[in-house]
CSV table of C-alpha atoms in Angstrom, one decimal:
chain,number,residue,atom,x,y,z
A,1,MET,CA,29.3,-29.6,38.6
A,2,GLN,CA,26.1,-27.7,38.0
A,3,THR,CA,24.4,-25.7,40.6
A,4,LYS,CA,20.7,-26.1,41.1
A,5,SER,CA,19.9,-22.9,39.3
A,6,GLU,CA,21.9,-23.9,36.3
A,7,ALA,CA,20.2,-27.3,36.1
A,8,ARG,CA,16.8,-25.7,36.2
A,9,SER,CA,17.3,-22.9,33.7
A,10,PRO,CA,16.9,-23.7,30.0
A,11,VAL,CA,19.9,-23.7,27.7
A,12,PRO,CA,20.6,-20.0,26.9
A,13,GLU,CA,20.4,-20.7,23.1
A,14,THR,CA,17.0,-22.4,23.5
A,15,ARG,CA,15.8,-19.5,25.6
A,16,GLY,CA,17.1,-17.0,23.1
A,17,ILE,CA,15.4,-18.6,20.1
A,18,GLY,CA,12.2,-19.1,22.2
A,19,ASN,CA,12.1,-15.5,23.1
A,20,THR,CA,12.7,-14.5,19.5
A,21,ILE,CA,9.9,-16.7,18.2
A,22,ARG,CA,7.5,-15.6,21.0
A,23,LEU,CA,8.2,-11.9,20.5
A,24,THR,CA,8.0,-12.1,16.7
A,25,GLY,CA,4.8,-14.1,17.0
A,26,TRP,CA,3.2,-11.4,19.1
A,27,ILE,CA,4.3,-8.6,16.8
A,28,ALA,CA,3.0,-10.4,13.7
A,29,PHE,CA,-0.2,-11.3,15.6
A,30,TRP,CA,-1.1,-7.7,16.5
A,31,ILE,CA,-0.1,-6.3,13.1
A,32,GLN,CA,-2.1,-8.9,11.2
A,33,LEU,CA,-5.1,-8.8,13.6
A,34,GLY,CA,-5.3,-5.0,13.1
A,35,LEU,CA,-5.1,-5.2,9.3
A,36,ALA,CA,-7.6,-8.1,9.4
A,37,VAL,CA,-10.1,-5.9,11.3
A,38,VAL,CA,-9.6,-3.1,8.8
A,39,SER,CA,-10.0,-5.5,5.8
A,40,GLY,CA,-13.0,-7.1,7.4
A,41,LEU,CA,-14.7,-3.8,8.1
A,42,ALA,CA,-14.1,-2.5,4.6
A,43,LEU,CA,-15.4,-5.7,3.1
A,44,LEU,CA,-18.5,-5.5,5.5
A,45,PHE,CA,-19.2,-1.9,4.4
A,46,ALA,CA,-18.9,-3.0,0.7
A,47,LEU,CA,-21.2,-6.0,1.2
A,48,THR,CA,-23.9,-4.1,3.2
A,49,GLY,CA,-23.7,-1.1,0.8
A,50,ARG,CA,-24.2,-3.4,-2.2
A,51,SER,CA,-27.5,-4.7,-0.7
A,52,PHE,CA,-28.8,-1.2,-0.2
A,53,ALA,CA,-27.7,0.1,-3.6
A,54,GLU,CA,-30.3,0.5,-6.3
A,55,GLN,CA,-28.1,-0.9,-9.1
A,56,PRO,CA,-25.6,-3.4,-7.7
A,57,ASN,CA,-22.3,-3.6,-9.6
A,58,THR,CA,-21.9,-7.2,-10.6
A,59,GLY,CA,-18.3,-6.7,-11.7
A,60,LEU,CA,-17.1,-6.2,-8.2
A,61,GLY,CA,-18.5,-9.5,-7.0
A,62,VAL,CA,-15.3,-11.3,-8.0
A,63,GLY,CA,-13.2,-8.8,-6.1
A,64,ILE,CA,-15.4,-9.3,-3.0
A,65,PHE,CA,-15.1,-13.0,-3.3
A,66,TRP,CA,-11.3,-13.0,-3.4
A,67,ALA,CA,-11.1,-10.4,-0.6
A,68,ALA,CA,-13.3,-12.7,1.5
A,69,CYS,CA,-11.1,-15.7,0.8
A,70,GLY,CA,-8.1,-13.5,1.7
A,71,VAL,CA,-9.6,-12.5,5.0
A,72,VAL,CA,-10.3,-16.2,5.8
A,73,VAL,CA,-6.7,-17.1,5.2
A,74,LEU,CA,-5.7,-14.0,7.1
A,75,LEU,CA,-7.6,-15.2,10.2
A,76,PHE,CA,-5.8,-18.5,9.9
A,77,SER,CA,-2.5,-16.6,9.8
A,78,VAL,CA,-3.5,-14.6,12.9
A,79,TYR,CA,-4.1,-18.0,14.6
A,80,TRP,CA,-0.7,-19.2,13.3
A,81,ASP,CA,1.0,-16.2,14.7
A,82,PHE,CA,-0.5,-16.9,18.1
A,83,ARG,CA,0.8,-20.5,17.7
A,84,TYR,CA,4.3,-19.1,17.3
A,85,THR,CA,4.0,-17.5,20.7
A,86,ARG,CA,3.1,-20.8,22.2
A,87,ILE,CA,6.1,-22.5,20.5
A,88,GLY,CA,8.4,-19.8,21.8
A,89,LYS,CA,7.0,-20.2,25.3
A,90,SER,CA,7.6,-23.9,25.2
A,91,LEU,CA,11.2,-23.4,24.0
A,92,GLU,CA,11.7,-21.2,27.0
A,93,ASN,CA,10.5,-24.0,29.4
A,94,ALA,CA,13.1,-25.3,31.8
A,95,ASN,CA,12.2,-28.9,30.9
A,96,PRO,CA,14.0,-29.8,27.6
A,97,ALA,CA,11.5,-32.7,27.1
A,98,LEU,CA,8.8,-30.2,26.4
A,99,HIS,CA,10.7,-28.4,23.7
A,100,PRO,CA,9.5,-29.0,20.1
A,101,SER,CA,12.1,-30.3,17.8
A,102,LYS,CA,13.9,-28.1,15.3
A,103,ALA,CA,12.2,-30.0,12.5
A,104,ASP,CA,8.8,-29.5,14.0
A,105,THR,CA,9.4,-25.8,14.5
A,106,THR,CA,10.7,-25.4,11.0
A,107,ASN,CA,7.7,-27.2,9.5
A,108,ILE,CA,5.3,-25.0,11.5
A,109,ILE,CA,7.1,-21.9,10.3
A,110,ARG,CA,7.0,-23.1,6.7
A,111,LEU,CA,3.3,-23.7,6.9
A,112,GLY,CA,3.0,-20.0,8.1
A,113,ILE,CA,5.0,-18.9,5.0
A,114,ILE,CA,2.8,-21.0,2.7
A,115,ALA,CA,-0.4,-19.5,4.3
A,116,GLY,CA,1.0,-16.0,3.8
A,117,LEU,CA,1.9,-16.6,0.2
A,118,VAL,CA,-1.6,-18.1,-0.6
A,119,GLY,CA,-3.2,-15.1,1.1
A,120,ILE,CA,-1.1,-12.7,-1.0
A,121,LEU,CA,-2.1,-14.6,-4.1
A,122,LEU,CA,-5.8,-14.5,-3.2
A,123,THR,CA,-5.9,-10.8,-2.3
A,124,LEU,CA,-3.8,-9.9,-5.4
A,125,LEU,CA,-6.5,-11.6,-7.5
A,126,GLY,CA,-9.1,-9.6,-5.7
A,127,ALA,CA,-7.2,-6.3,-6.0
A,128,GLY,CA,-6.5,-6.9,-9.7
A,129,SER,CA,-10.1,-7.7,-10.5
A,130,THR,CA,-11.3,-4.7,-8.5
A,131,VAL,CA,-8.9,-2.3,-10.1
A,132,LEU,CA,-9.9,-3.6,-13.5
A,133,VAL,CA,-13.5,-2.8,-12.8
A,134,LEU,CA,-12.7,0.7,-11.4
A,135,VAL,CA,-10.5,1.5,-14.4
A,136,ALA,CA,-13.2,0.3,-16.8
A,137,LYS,CA,-15.7,2.5,-15.1
A,138,SER,CA,-13.4,5.5,-15.1
A,139,ILE,CA,-12.5,5.1,-18.8
A,140,SER,CA,-16.2,4.7,-19.8
A,141,GLN,CA,-17.0,8.1,-18.3
A,142,PRO,CA,-17.1,10.8,-21.0
A,143,PRO,CA,-15.2,13.9,-20.0
A,144,GLY,CA,-17.2,17.0,-19.2
A,145,VAL,CA,-20.6,15.4,-19.7
A,146,ALA,CA,-23.0,14.5,-17.0
A,147,ILE,CA,-23.1,10.7,-16.4
A,148,THR,CA,-26.6,9.3,-17.0
A,149,ASP,CA,-25.7,5.6,-16.7
A,150,PRO,CA,-25.5,4.7,-13.0
A,151,TYR,CA,-23.3,1.6,-13.8
A,152,ARG,CA,-20.5,4.0,-14.9
A,153,ILE,CA,-20.2,5.9,-11.6
A,154,ILE,CA,-17.5,4.9,-9.3
A,155,ARG,CA,-19.1,4.7,-5.9
A,156,ALA,CA,-17.3,4.9,-2.5
A,157,LEU,CA,-18.6,1.3,-1.8
A,158,ASP,CA,-16.6,0.2,-4.9
A,159,VAL,CA,-13.4,1.6,-3.4
A,160,PHE,CA,-14.0,-0.3,-0.1
A,161,VAL,CA,-13.4,-3.5,-2.0
A,162,ALA,CA,-10.0,-2.2,-3.2
A,163,VAL,CA,-9.2,-1.1,0.4
A,164,ALA,CA,-10.1,-4.5,1.8
A,165,ASN,CA,-7.8,-6.3,-0.8
A,166,ILE,CA,-4.9,-3.9,-0.3
A,167,ASN,CA,-5.0,-4.2,3.5
A,168,GLY,CA,-5.1,-8.0,3.0
A,169,ILE,CA,-2.0,-7.9,0.9
A,170,ALA,CA,-0.2,-5.8,3.5
A,171,ALA,CA,-1.2,-8.1,6.3
A,172,HIS,CA,-0.2,-11.2,4.5
A,173,PHE,CA,3.1,-9.6,3.4
A,174,GLY,CA,3.9,-8.7,7.0
A,175,GLY,CA,3.1,-12.2,8.2
A,176,THR,CA,5.2,-13.8,5.5
A,177,ILE,CA,8.2,-11.5,6.2
A,178,ALA,CA,7.9,-12.4,9.9
A,179,SER,CA,7.8,-16.1,9.1
A,180,LEU,CA,10.7,-15.9,6.7
A,181,TRP,CA,12.7,-14.1,9.4
A,182,LEU,CA,11.8,-16.7,12.0
A,183,LEU,CA,12.8,-19.5,9.6
A,184,GLU,CA,16.2,-17.8,9.1
A,185,ARG,CA,16.6,-17.5,12.9
A,186,VAL,CA,15.8,-21.1,13.5
A,187,HIS,CA,18.2,-22.3,10.8
A,188,GLN,CA,21.0,-20.2,12.3
A,189,HIS,CA,20.2,-21.7,15.7
């Protein structure tokens, strides 16, 4: 016979996986949120600096576009990490009727993996196009001669686009690793 405390407490395995999902969700949430803020600020600096520049660099527009797309997907991933915390909390609930099924949990985690991979792709496209523009600018500069063409100068604002993309890649990578680890934990459970 079960005592009242045993009947009220959730199954230890469910509580364990719930705690793992909740804790991993919070860690991924804060890491991705921090990197999203850095990416967003770098992108904001690049965008506002472009509007004040005398000669805007049209080549970096593609990198800015992909970085902005990556930040949008990153904000979705941050929300999804918060959703992991809610799933973990519901798995820790004493009422088994409120627990999400293993299939539902797996599908939610898989969507997080897909969002992370799409975000990595978008920010890689942005980083690649930005680096190509920066390399083209640096190669076009003659050594030892003063640069008279302002389109050939690598400005700090140009580098902010690369910073936004690289932070986006790091954030999406961290979120994808967290989701893959959670998927493995759920499958072992």
